[in-house]
Coordinates of C-alpha atoms and ligand atoms in Angstrom, one line a residue:
M167 CA 56.7 83.5 72.7
N168 CA 59.1 80.8 71.6
P169 CA 60.4 77.5 73.7
R170 CA 63.6 78.8 74.1
S171 CA 62.3 81.4 76.1
P172 CA 63.6 81.3 80.3
T173 CA 59.9 82.1 81.5
G174 CA 60.2 78.5 81.6
P175 CA 62.1 75.3 82.9
L176 CA 65.2 78.0 82.3
A177 CA 63.6 80.3 85.7
G178 CA 63.6 77.8 87.5
L179 CA 67.5 76.8 86.7
L180 CA 68.6 80.8 86.8
L181 CA 67.3 81.4 90.4
A182 CA 68.9 77.6 91.4
A183 CA 72.1 79.5 90.2
G184 CA 71.9 82.4 91.4
L185 CA 71.0 80.8 94.7
G186 CA 74.5 79.6 95.3
L187 CA 76.5 81.1 93.1
A188 CA 75.5 85.1 93.3
A189 CA 79.1 86.0 90.8
V190 CA 77.5 84.5 87.7
G191 CA 75.1 83.6 85.5
S192 CA 72.8 80.2 84.4
A193 CA 72.6 78.4 80.9
D194 CA 69.0 76.6 80.1
D195 CA 71.6 72.4 80.6
G196 CA 72.4 73.6 84.0
I197 CA 75.6 75.1 83.3
V198 CA 76.8 78.5 85.2
V199 CA 77.6 81.1 82.0
P200 CA 79.9 84.4 83.4
A201 CA 78.6 87.2 81.5
G202 CA 81.2 87.7 78.9
G203 CA 81.7 84.0 78.9
A204 CA 85.3 84.0 77.6
L205 CA 85.8 87.6 78.0
T206 CA 85.3 88.0 80.7
R207 CA 87.1 89.3 84.0
A208 CA 86.0 90.6 87.0
L209 CA 86.0 94.2 86.9
D210 CA 84.1 97.2 89.0
N211 CA 86.6 100.3 89.3
R212 CA 86.2 104.0 86.8
E213 CA 87.4 101.8 83.9
A214 CA 85.8 98.2 84.6
F215 CA 84.1 99.2 79.8
T216 CA 87.8 100.0 78.9
R217 CA 90.0 96.2 79.8
P218 CA 90.6 93.6 77.4
A219 CA 89.4 90.5 77.1
P220 CA 91.9 87.9 79.2
N221 CA 93.1 85.4 76.1
L222 CA 95.1 87.8 73.8
T223 CA 98.4 86.5 72.6
P224 CA 101.0 90.0 73.2
Q225 CA 100.0 91.1 69.9
E226 CA 96.8 90.8 69.6
L227 CA 97.3 93.1 72.8
R228 CA 99.3 95.1 71.1
D229 CA 96.9 95.2 68.5
F230 CA 93.8 95.9 71.2
N231 CA 95.6 98.9 72.3
F232 CA 96.8 100.2 69.2
G233 CA 92.9 100.0 69.1
N234 CA 92.3 101.4 72.7
R235 CA 94.4 104.5 70.6
I236 CA 92.7 105.5 68.0
F237 CA 89.0 104.5 70.5
N238 CA 90.8 108.4 72.2
T239 CA 93.0 109.5 69.7
N240 CA 91.2 113.9 69.2
W241 CA 90.7 114.1 65.8
A242 CA 92.4 117.9 64.3
V243 CA 91.1 119.5 61.6
A244 CA 93.7 119.0 58.2
P245 CA 96.7 118.9 57.9
G246 CA 97.5 118.0 62.0
S247 CA 100.3 117.2 63.3
V248 CA 100.1 114.1 63.8
D249 CA 99.2 113.3 59.8
A250 CA 97.9 109.4 60.4
F251 CA 94.7 111.1 62.6
D252 CA 93.3 114.9 61.3
G253 CA 90.8 114.8 58.5
L254 CA 88.1 116.2 61.6
G255 CA 85.4 117.2 60.3
P256 CA 84.5 119.8 58.0
L257 CA 81.4 119.1 59.9
F258 CA 81.0 117.0 63.4
N259 CA 79.7 116.2 67.0
R260 CA 83.1 115.2 68.5
V261 CA 86.7 115.3 67.6
S262 CA 87.2 111.9 69.6
C263 CA 85.2 108.7 70.0
S264 CA 85.5 107.8 74.0
G265 CA 84.2 111.3 73.6
C266 CA 80.8 110.5 73.6
H267 CA 81.5 106.8 74.9
L268 CA 83.4 108.0 77.7
R269 CA 85.6 105.1 78.5
D270 CA 83.7 102.6 77.4
G271 CA 81.0 103.8 78.8
R272 CA 77.4 105.1 78.5
G273 CA 76.9 108.3 77.2
R274 CA 73.9 111.2 78.8
P275 CA 71.5 113.8 78.8
P276 CA 73.0 117.5 79.7
V277 CA 72.7 118.5 83.2
E278 CA 71.7 121.3 85.3
G279 CA 73.8 123.9 83.5
E280 CA 74.9 122.3 80.6
D281 CA 74.2 124.1 77.4
E282 CA 75.8 121.6 74.5
L283 CA 75.8 117.6 74.4
L284 CA 78.4 115.9 74.6
S285 CA 78.3 112.3 74.7
M286 CA 74.7 112.3 72.2
L287 CA 73.6 113.1 69.4
V288 CA 70.5 114.0 67.1
R289 CA 69.2 111.6 64.7
V290 CA 66.9 113.8 61.5
S291 CA 65.8 112.7 58.7
V292 CA 63.2 113.9 55.9
P293 CA 59.2 112.0 56.0
G294 CA 60.5 109.2 53.0
V295 CA 62.6 106.4 52.6
D296 CA 66.1 106.3 50.7
E297 CA 67.4 103.7 48.1
H298 CA 68.1 101.6 50.6
G299 CA 64.6 102.2 52.6
G300 CA 66.1 103.3 55.7
P301 CA 65.3 106.5 56.8
R302 CA 65.4 110.1 54.3
P303 CA 68.3 112.4 55.0
H304 CA 67.2 115.6 55.2
P305 CA 69.3 117.9 51.5
T306 CA 71.7 119.9 53.6
Y307 CA 71.6 118.1 57.4
G308 CA 71.6 115.0 56.4
D309 CA 70.8 112.5 58.7
Q310 CA 72.2 113.8 61.7
I311 CA 72.7 117.6 64.0
S312 CA 76.1 118.2 63.6
D313 CA 76.6 120.5 66.4
R314 CA 80.5 121.3 65.6
G315 CA 82.4 122.3 63.1
I316 CA 85.9 123.0 62.6
P317 CA 87.1 127.0 62.3
G318 CA 85.4 128.8 59.4
V319 CA 82.5 126.3 59.0
P320 CA 79.2 127.0 61.3
A321 CA 77.5 124.3 63.7
E322 CA 74.5 123.6 61.6
A323 CA 72.1 124.2 65.0
R324 CA 72.6 124.2 68.1
V325 CA 70.2 121.3 70.3
R326 CA 69.0 122.3 74.3
I327 CA 66.5 119.6 76.3
A328 CA 63.7 120.9 78.2
W329 CA 61.9 118.2 80.8
R330 CA 59.0 118.2 81.4
E331 CA 57.9 116.2 85.2
V332 CA 55.5 112.6 83.8
P333 CA 54.0 112.2 87.7
G334 CA 52.5 108.3 88.7
T335 CA 51.8 106.4 91.1
Y336 CA 52.5 103.1 92.0
P337 CA 49.4 100.8 93.3
D338 CA 51.1 100.5 96.7
G339 CA 49.9 104.2 97.4
T340 CA 54.2 105.4 96.3
P341 CA 54.2 108.0 94.1
Y342 CA 57.1 108.6 92.1
S343 CA 57.5 111.4 89.5
L344 CA 59.2 110.8 85.9
R345 CA 60.9 113.4 83.2
A346 CA 59.7 113.6 79.4
P347 CA 62.2 115.4 76.8
D348 CA 61.7 118.5 74.7
V349 CA 64.5 118.4 72.4
H350 CA 64.2 121.9 70.2
L351 CA 66.4 122.4 67.6
E352 CA 67.5 125.7 67.6
D353 CA 70.4 128.3 65.2
F354 CA 70.0 126.9 62.0
A355 CA 73.1 127.9 60.3
Y356 CA 72.3 126.9 57.2
G357 CA 68.7 127.7 55.7
D358 CA 65.8 126.6 57.3
P359 CA 64.8 122.9 57.6
G360 CA 61.8 122.2 57.6
T361 CA 59.9 118.9 58.6
L362 CA 61.9 116.9 60.4
L363 CA 62.1 113.9 62.1
I364 CA 64.4 113.8 64.8
S365 CA 65.5 110.9 67.2
P366 CA 67.5 112.2 70.2
R367 CA 70.8 109.3 71.6
V368 CA 72.9 108.6 74.2
A369 CA 76.3 106.5 73.2
P370 CA 76.2 103.6 74.1
A371 CA 78.8 101.3 76.5
M372 CA 81.6 99.1 74.3
P373 CA 82.5 95.8 76.0
G374 CA 80.2 92.9 74.4
M375 CA 79.9 93.9 71.0
G376 CA 81.9 91.2 69.4
L377 CA 79.2 88.6 71.5
L378 CA 76.4 89.9 70.1
E379 CA 77.7 90.7 66.3
A380 CA 78.8 87.2 67.1
I381 CA 75.3 85.5 67.6
P382 CA 74.3 83.3 64.6
E383 CA 71.6 85.3 62.0
A384 CA 69.3 82.1 62.5
D385 CA 69.4 82.2 66.3
I386 CA 68.0 86.2 66.3
L387 CA 65.8 85.6 63.8
A388 CA 64.0 82.2 65.4
R389 CA 63.1 84.7 67.9
E390 CA 60.5 86.7 66.0
D391 CA 57.0 86.7 65.9
P392 CA 56.0 89.6 64.1
D393 CA 52.4 88.8 64.2
D394 CA 52.3 87.3 68.0
R395 CA 51.2 83.5 67.4
D396 CA 51.6 83.0 71.4
G397 CA 49.4 85.3 72.0
D398 CA 51.3 86.6 74.6
G399 CA 51.6 90.2 73.7
I400 CA 55.2 90.1 72.3
S401 CA 55.3 90.5 69.2
G402 CA 59.2 91.0 67.7
R403 CA 61.3 91.1 65.1
A404 CA 64.3 91.8 63.8
N405 CA 65.7 94.6 61.7
R406 CA 66.5 94.5 58.2
V407 CA 69.4 97.4 57.7
W408 CA 72.1 98.3 54.8
N409 CA 75.2 97.6 55.2
P410 CA 77.2 99.1 53.0
V411 CA 80.0 97.1 53.8
S412 CA 78.4 93.8 52.6
G413 CA 76.3 96.0 50.4
R414 CA 73.0 93.7 51.2
I415 CA 70.7 93.7 53.5
E416 CA 71.1 92.8 56.8
P417 CA 69.4 91.6 61.6
G418 CA 70.5 95.2 62.4
R419 CA 72.4 94.6 65.9
F420 CA 73.5 98.3 67.3
G421 CA 72.5 101.0 67.6
W422 CA 68.8 102.0 69.5
K423 CA 67.1 100.6 66.5
A424 CA 69.3 97.8 66.1
N425 CA 70.2 100.1 62.7
A426 CA 72.8 98.5 62.0
A427 CA 74.1 95.0 60.7
T428 CA 78.6 95.1 62.3
V429 CA 80.9 96.3 64.4
L430 CA 82.4 97.6 61.3
A431 CA 79.0 99.1 59.5
Q432 CA 78.5 100.9 62.9
S433 CA 81.9 101.5 63.6
A434 CA 81.7 103.2 60.4
A435 CA 78.7 105.3 60.5
A436 CA 80.1 107.1 63.7
A437 CA 83.8 108.2 62.8
H438 CA 81.5 109.7 59.1
G439 CA 78.7 110.6 60.5
D440 CA 80.0 111.9 64.5
M441 CA 83.6 113.2 63.5
G442 CA 83.1 113.8 59.9
L443 CA 86.4 111.1 59.2
S444 CA 86.2 109.4 55.6
S445 CA 87.2 106.1 55.3
R446 CA 87.7 103.4 52.6
I447 CA 83.5 102.3 53.5
F448 CA 81.9 106.1 53.2
P449 CA 84.6 108.0 51.2
D450 CA 83.2 111.0 50.9
E451 CA 83.0 114.3 53.6
N452 CA 79.3 114.6 55.0
C453 CA 79.2 117.5 53.8
G454 CA 75.3 118.4 52.3
A455 CA 74.0 120.8 49.7
G456 CA 74.3 123.9 50.0
Q457 CA 76.8 123.5 52.8
D458 CA 79.7 125.5 51.0
A459 CA 81.9 126.2 53.7
C460 CA 81.8 122.5 54.7
A461 CA 82.7 122.4 51.5
A462 CA 85.2 124.3 50.7
A463 CA 87.2 123.6 53.3
M464 CA 90.7 121.9 54.3
R465 CA 90.8 117.7 54.0
G466 CA 93.3 114.9 55.7
D467 CA 95.3 112.5 53.2
A468 CA 91.7 110.1 52.3
P469 CA 90.3 108.0 54.2
D470 CA 90.8 109.9 57.2
L471 CA 91.0 107.0 58.9
R472 CA 92.6 104.5 57.7
D473 CA 92.0 101.1 56.4
A474 CA 93.9 99.5 59.2
H475 CA 93.2 101.4 61.2
L476 CA 89.6 100.9 61.5
D477 CA 90.0 97.1 61.5
K478 CA 92.0 97.5 64.7
L479 CA 90.0 100.0 65.9
V480 CA 87.1 97.1 65.2
F481 CA 89.2 95.4 67.5
Y482 CA 89.4 96.5 69.9
M483 CA 85.5 97.3 70.1
Q484 CA 85.8 93.2 69.4
V485 CA 87.7 92.1 72.5
L486 CA 86.9 94.8 75.6
A487 CA 85.8 91.9 78.5
V488 CA 82.4 92.2 79.5
P489 CA 82.4 92.8 83.0
A490 CA 81.3 89.8 85.4
R491 CA 78.3 89.8 87.9
R492 CA 78.9 91.5 91.6
S493 CA 78.3 89.0 93.8
G494 CA 76.4 91.6 96.1
D495 CA 73.4 90.6 98.6
A496 CA 72.9 87.4 96.8
G497 CA 69.7 86.1 98.6
K498 CA 68.0 88.9 97.2
N499 CA 69.5 89.3 93.2
A500 CA 68.3 85.9 93.6
R501 CA 64.8 87.0 93.9
G502 CA 65.3 88.9 92.0
E503 CA 66.1 87.1 89.0
Q504 CA 63.4 84.9 89.3
L505 CA 60.4 87.8 89.5
F506 CA 62.8 88.5 85.6
A507 CA 61.5 86.0 85.0
R508 CA 58.2 86.4 86.2
I509 CA 56.7 89.0 85.5
G510 CA 58.4 88.6 81.3
C511 CA 61.1 90.9 81.3
A512 CA 63.6 88.2 80.2
A513 CA 60.9 87.3 77.1
C514 CA 63.1 90.0 75.4
H515 CA 65.0 90.9 78.1
V516 CA 66.3 86.9 77.3
P517 CA 69.7 86.3 79.7
L518 CA 71.4 83.6 77.7
Q519 CA 73.0 84.0 74.2
R520 CA 75.1 81.6 72.3
T521 CA 78.4 82.5 68.9
S522 CA 78.5 81.0 66.3
E523 CA 81.2 78.2 66.7
D524 CA 83.5 79.4 63.9
A525 CA 82.7 82.9 64.8
V526 CA 84.9 86.2 64.3
P527 CA 87.7 86.9 65.6
H528 CA 88.1 82.9 67.0
H529 CA 87.9 85.2 70.5
V530 CA 84.7 85.8 70.6
A531 CA 83.4 82.0 69.1
G532 CA 81.7 79.2 70.1
Q533 CA 80.3 80.6 74.2
A534 CA 77.6 81.0 75.8
F535 CA 77.6 84.3 77.1
M536 CA 75.1 86.1 79.0
P537 CA 74.1 90.3 77.7
Y538 CA 69.5 89.8 78.9
T539 CA 68.1 90.8 75.1
D540 CA 67.1 89.3 72.1
L541 CA 68.4 91.8 69.6
L542 CA 65.0 92.0 68.7
L543 CA 62.7 94.8 67.8
H544 CA 59.6 95.8 69.7
D545 CA 56.5 98.5 70.1
M546 CA 57.4 100.5 74.1
G547 CA 54.4 102.2 73.3
E548 CA 53.3 106.7 72.5
G549 CA 55.5 107.5 75.7
L550 CA 59.1 106.2 73.9
A551 CA 58.4 106.8 71.2
D552 CA 60.0 108.8 68.5
G553 CA 57.6 108.5 65.2
R554 CA 61.3 108.5 63.1
P555 CA 61.3 105.2 61.2
D556 CA 65.1 103.7 60.8
F557 CA 64.7 100.6 58.5
A558 CA 62.1 98.2 59.6
A559 CA 61.4 99.6 63.2
S560 CA 59.5 102.1 63.3
G561 CA 58.5 105.7 65.0
S562 CA 57.5 103.1 68.5
E563 CA 59.8 100.5 68.0
W564 CA 62.9 100.0 69.5
R565 CA 65.9 96.9 70.0
T566 CA 65.3 96.0 73.5
A567 CA 68.6 96.6 75.3
P568 CA 71.4 94.8 76.4
L569 CA 71.0 94.9 80.6
W570 CA 74.4 93.8 80.7
G571 CA 76.3 95.5 83.3
L572 CA 74.1 98.1 83.5
G573 CA 75.1 98.7 87.6
L574 CA 78.1 99.7 87.0
V575 CA 77.2 102.3 85.2
P576 CA 77.3 105.3 88.1
T577 CA 81.4 103.6 88.9
T578 CA 82.8 103.7 85.4
N579 CA 80.5 107.1 84.2
G580 CA 79.4 108.7 87.0
H581 CA 75.2 108.7 86.6
S582 CA 72.9 106.3 86.2
F583 CA 70.6 107.8 83.4
Y584 CA 68.6 106.0 81.1
L585 CA 67.3 104.1 77.8
H586 CA 68.0 105.7 74.6
D587 CA 67.6 108.9 75.4
G588 CA 69.2 109.6 79.3
R589 CA 65.7 110.7 80.0
A590 CA 65.1 107.7 82.7
R591 CA 67.5 108.9 85.8
S592 CA 67.0 105.6 87.6
L593 CA 66.7 101.7 86.6
E594 CA 62.9 102.1 88.2
E595 CA 62.3 104.6 86.0
A596 CA 63.6 103.3 83.2
I597 CA 61.1 100.4 83.8
L598 CA 59.1 102.6 84.3
W599 CA 58.7 104.2 81.0
H600 CA 58.7 100.2 79.2
G601 CA 54.4 100.9 77.5
G602 CA 53.2 98.8 74.5
E603 CA 54.5 95.3 74.2
S604 CA 56.0 95.3 77.7
A605 CA 52.5 97.2 79.2
A606 CA 52.3 94.4 81.0
A607 CA 55.2 93.1 82.6
Q608 CA 56.1 96.9 83.5
Q609 CA 52.4 96.8 85.2
R610 CA 53.0 93.4 87.3
F611 CA 56.5 94.9 88.4
Q612 CA 54.3 98.0 89.9
Q613 CA 52.4 95.8 91.6
L614 CA 55.1 93.8 93.8
S615 CA 55.5 95.2 96.4
G616 CA 58.0 97.6 97.6
E617 CA 60.6 95.2 98.9
E618 CA 60.4 93.0 95.8
R619 CA 60.7 95.6 92.8
A620 CA 64.0 96.5 95.8
A621 CA 65.1 93.4 94.9
L622 CA 64.3 93.0 90.9
L623 CA 66.5 96.7 90.7
S624 CA 68.6 94.6 92.6
F625 CA 69.4 92.3 90.5
L626 CA 69.7 94.9 87.3
E627 CA 72.7 96.4 89.9
S628 CA 74.2 93.0 90.2
L629 CA 74.8 92.7 86.0
Ligands
HEC873 C1 78.6 112.2 69.6 C2 78.3 111.8 70.4 C3 79.6 109.9 69.3 C4 80.4 109.8 69.4 C5 81.3 110.7 68.7 C6 80.7 108.8 69.1 N1 79.8 107.6 69.3 FE1 79.2 105.8 68.5 N2 77.7 106.2 69.1 C7 76.7 106.8 70.0 C8 75.3 106.5 69.7 C9 74.5 108.1 70.3 C10 74.9 105.6 69.4 C11 73.9 105.0 68.9 C12 73.2 105.0 67.7 C13 71.8 105.4 66.8 O1 71.1 104.6 68.1 O2 71.9 104.8 66.3 C14 76.2 104.8 69.4 C15 76.8 103.5 69.0 C16 77.2 103.5 69.0 C17 78.1 101.6 68.5 C18 76.7 100.6 69.0 C19 76.5 100.5 70.6 C20 75.6 99.2 70.9 O3 75.6 99.0 71.7 O4 74.8 99.1 69.8 C21 79.5 101.3 68.9 C22 80.1 99.8 68.0 C23 79.8 102.7 68.6 N3 79.1 103.2 68.8 C24 81.2 103.1 68.1 C25 81.3 103.7 67.4 C26 83.4 104.5 67.2 C27 84.3 103.8 66.5 C28 82.9 106.1 67.0 C29 84.4 106.3 67.2 C30 84.7 106.3 65.3 C31 82.1 107.1 67.7 N4 81.6 105.5 68.2 C32 81.7 107.3 68.6 C33 77.6 108.2 70.0 C34 78.8 108.8 69.4
HEC874 C1 59.1 94.0 74.7 C2 60.2 93.6 75.2 C3 60.6 94.6 76.5 C4 59.8 92.9 78.1 C5 58.9 93.0 77.9 C6 60.5 94.4 79.1 N1 61.7 95.2 78.3 FE1 62.9 97.1 79.5 N2 63.1 97.7 78.5 C7 63.2 96.3 76.1 C8 63.5 98.2 75.1 C9 63.4 98.3 73.8 C10 64.3 99.2 75.7 C11 65.3 99.9 74.8 C12 64.2 101.4 75.8 C13 63.7 102.4 74.4 O1 66.0 102.3 74.7 O2 64.0 103.4 75.1 C14 64.1 98.6 77.4 C15 65.2 98.7 78.2 C16 65.7 98.5 79.9 C17 66.3 99.1 80.2 C18 66.8 100.2 80.4 C19 68.3 100.3 79.8 C20 69.1 101.0 79.1 O3 70.2 99.7 78.2 O4 68.8 101.7 79.3 C21 65.7 98.7 81.8 C22 66.4 98.9 82.6 C23 64.6 97.8 81.0 N3 64.7 97.9 79.6 C24 64.4 97.3 82.3 C25 63.2 96.2 81.8 C26 62.6 94.8 83.4 C27 63.3 95.0 84.1 C28 61.4 94.4 82.6 C29 60.6 93.9 83.3 C30 59.4 95.0 84.3 C31 61.9 95.0 81.5 N4 62.7 95.3 81.1 C32 60.4 94.4 80.4 C33 62.0 95.8 76.0 C34 62.0 95.1 77.1

């Protein structure tokens, strides 16, 4: 563990800050820090993830609102009645960004009675790597299953998820049960794909993207410990991914395996892969080999997503307000926060980060904020593995998930499904799934008393 990680002196300060000021976090210099720095707003209703940062000018607010409109627009098949918003597909997953990121929030797996994916997707690839060291797309099915198509273009396949219960018992005798997904791809429309590596992923929440993007590269890399030199069992390393915008390999920050370098790269890829929208970054439609109906389908004006619109969409996500911590039972949360540091959660879920002074947009520059992530990849063990490498991330490595806003998911999205595929039905289940590098922390969690576990969960719910 490196000297800046917060299990040392910071742990005490986190406790100290929690005692009096539960609505904020704390920095290593003892200064209290709101969850999203200057982008923080006190929000705890259904719209908590959808609000603009407090410090936008009227013109910026107009840009934000336009970005918001693009994020929520239901794109139409070309030619549509509004030229700026047509060009959907031919193959796609959802007709809008908000279809998956509902109210800028988190997606979930299908629940009982639903037979389609509403706010998640399944990445696929074949063994090997592409020319940039990324997942090697299947020649026909590409790197993601499009489970919808415009009229005349058959969806690639249908995804069905079956669940297996995995029972366990705490050392104090309290029983629990986890559920593991079995993902089935059925009704392939373009022939048997042969061997496919598959990775089901739910849509993450949007607030705070601009801040995570503005953490200096050097700060992320300084926390790497690939050979576990400090012997704490935790060996984080940054993903290194191809950024199609800069044409360079850069540290990955976004996505469950940190497989995208910037908000722009991720958003253009989402527009292309999830909705079939071309842009200056991905100028072609996403039809695979042998998908003739896709290739023959009507096109919108190229690019479907205009340059200025893509930029406003990105600005919108960069300056979404981050909800402030809620105070709740301050004493209990402070106790939970202390336990969080003591049992080793904060070794990966690093509470405090800072952005560079010259970051753009300027709203995110020079901020201290509390995302609870190191943005590094960690081996999380066989239980969570998808077996599908993603650039430098192995089949069992995942990016430390930021924990801010977690407690608001039930309010904003009406569910409490966590982890990359939404398998955890509660925060407690999410912790119990931690294995690999996080197995020791998971075991220390199990050894806590029922009351201590409740305090830790209460702290997470306050984020
Ligand atoms: C079919 C569902 C779906 C749609 C539609 C969708 N997304 Fe996503 N989004 C996801 C998933 C799943 C991830 C995680 C991807 C991964 O781990 O590889 C994600 C990740 C992201 C991230 C990174 C979040 C993070 O915490 O790292 C951003 C930013 C994003 N999407 C923006 C967009 C934008 C902009 C659009 C519309 C152009 C969009 N998404 C449409 C499912 C979707
Ligand atoms: C070795 C690094 C590491 C340690 C230690 C660790 N975590 Fe995590 N945590 C992760 C990673 C990586 C993920 C994402 C895993 C996934 O989605 O499959 C995650 C996910 C989570 C989630 C779900 C977040 C979401 O968005 O769905 C919660 C809650 C969580 N961790 C809490 C904890 C707590 C509490 C502890 C201490 C008991 C802890 N973690 C220790 C790396 C770690």
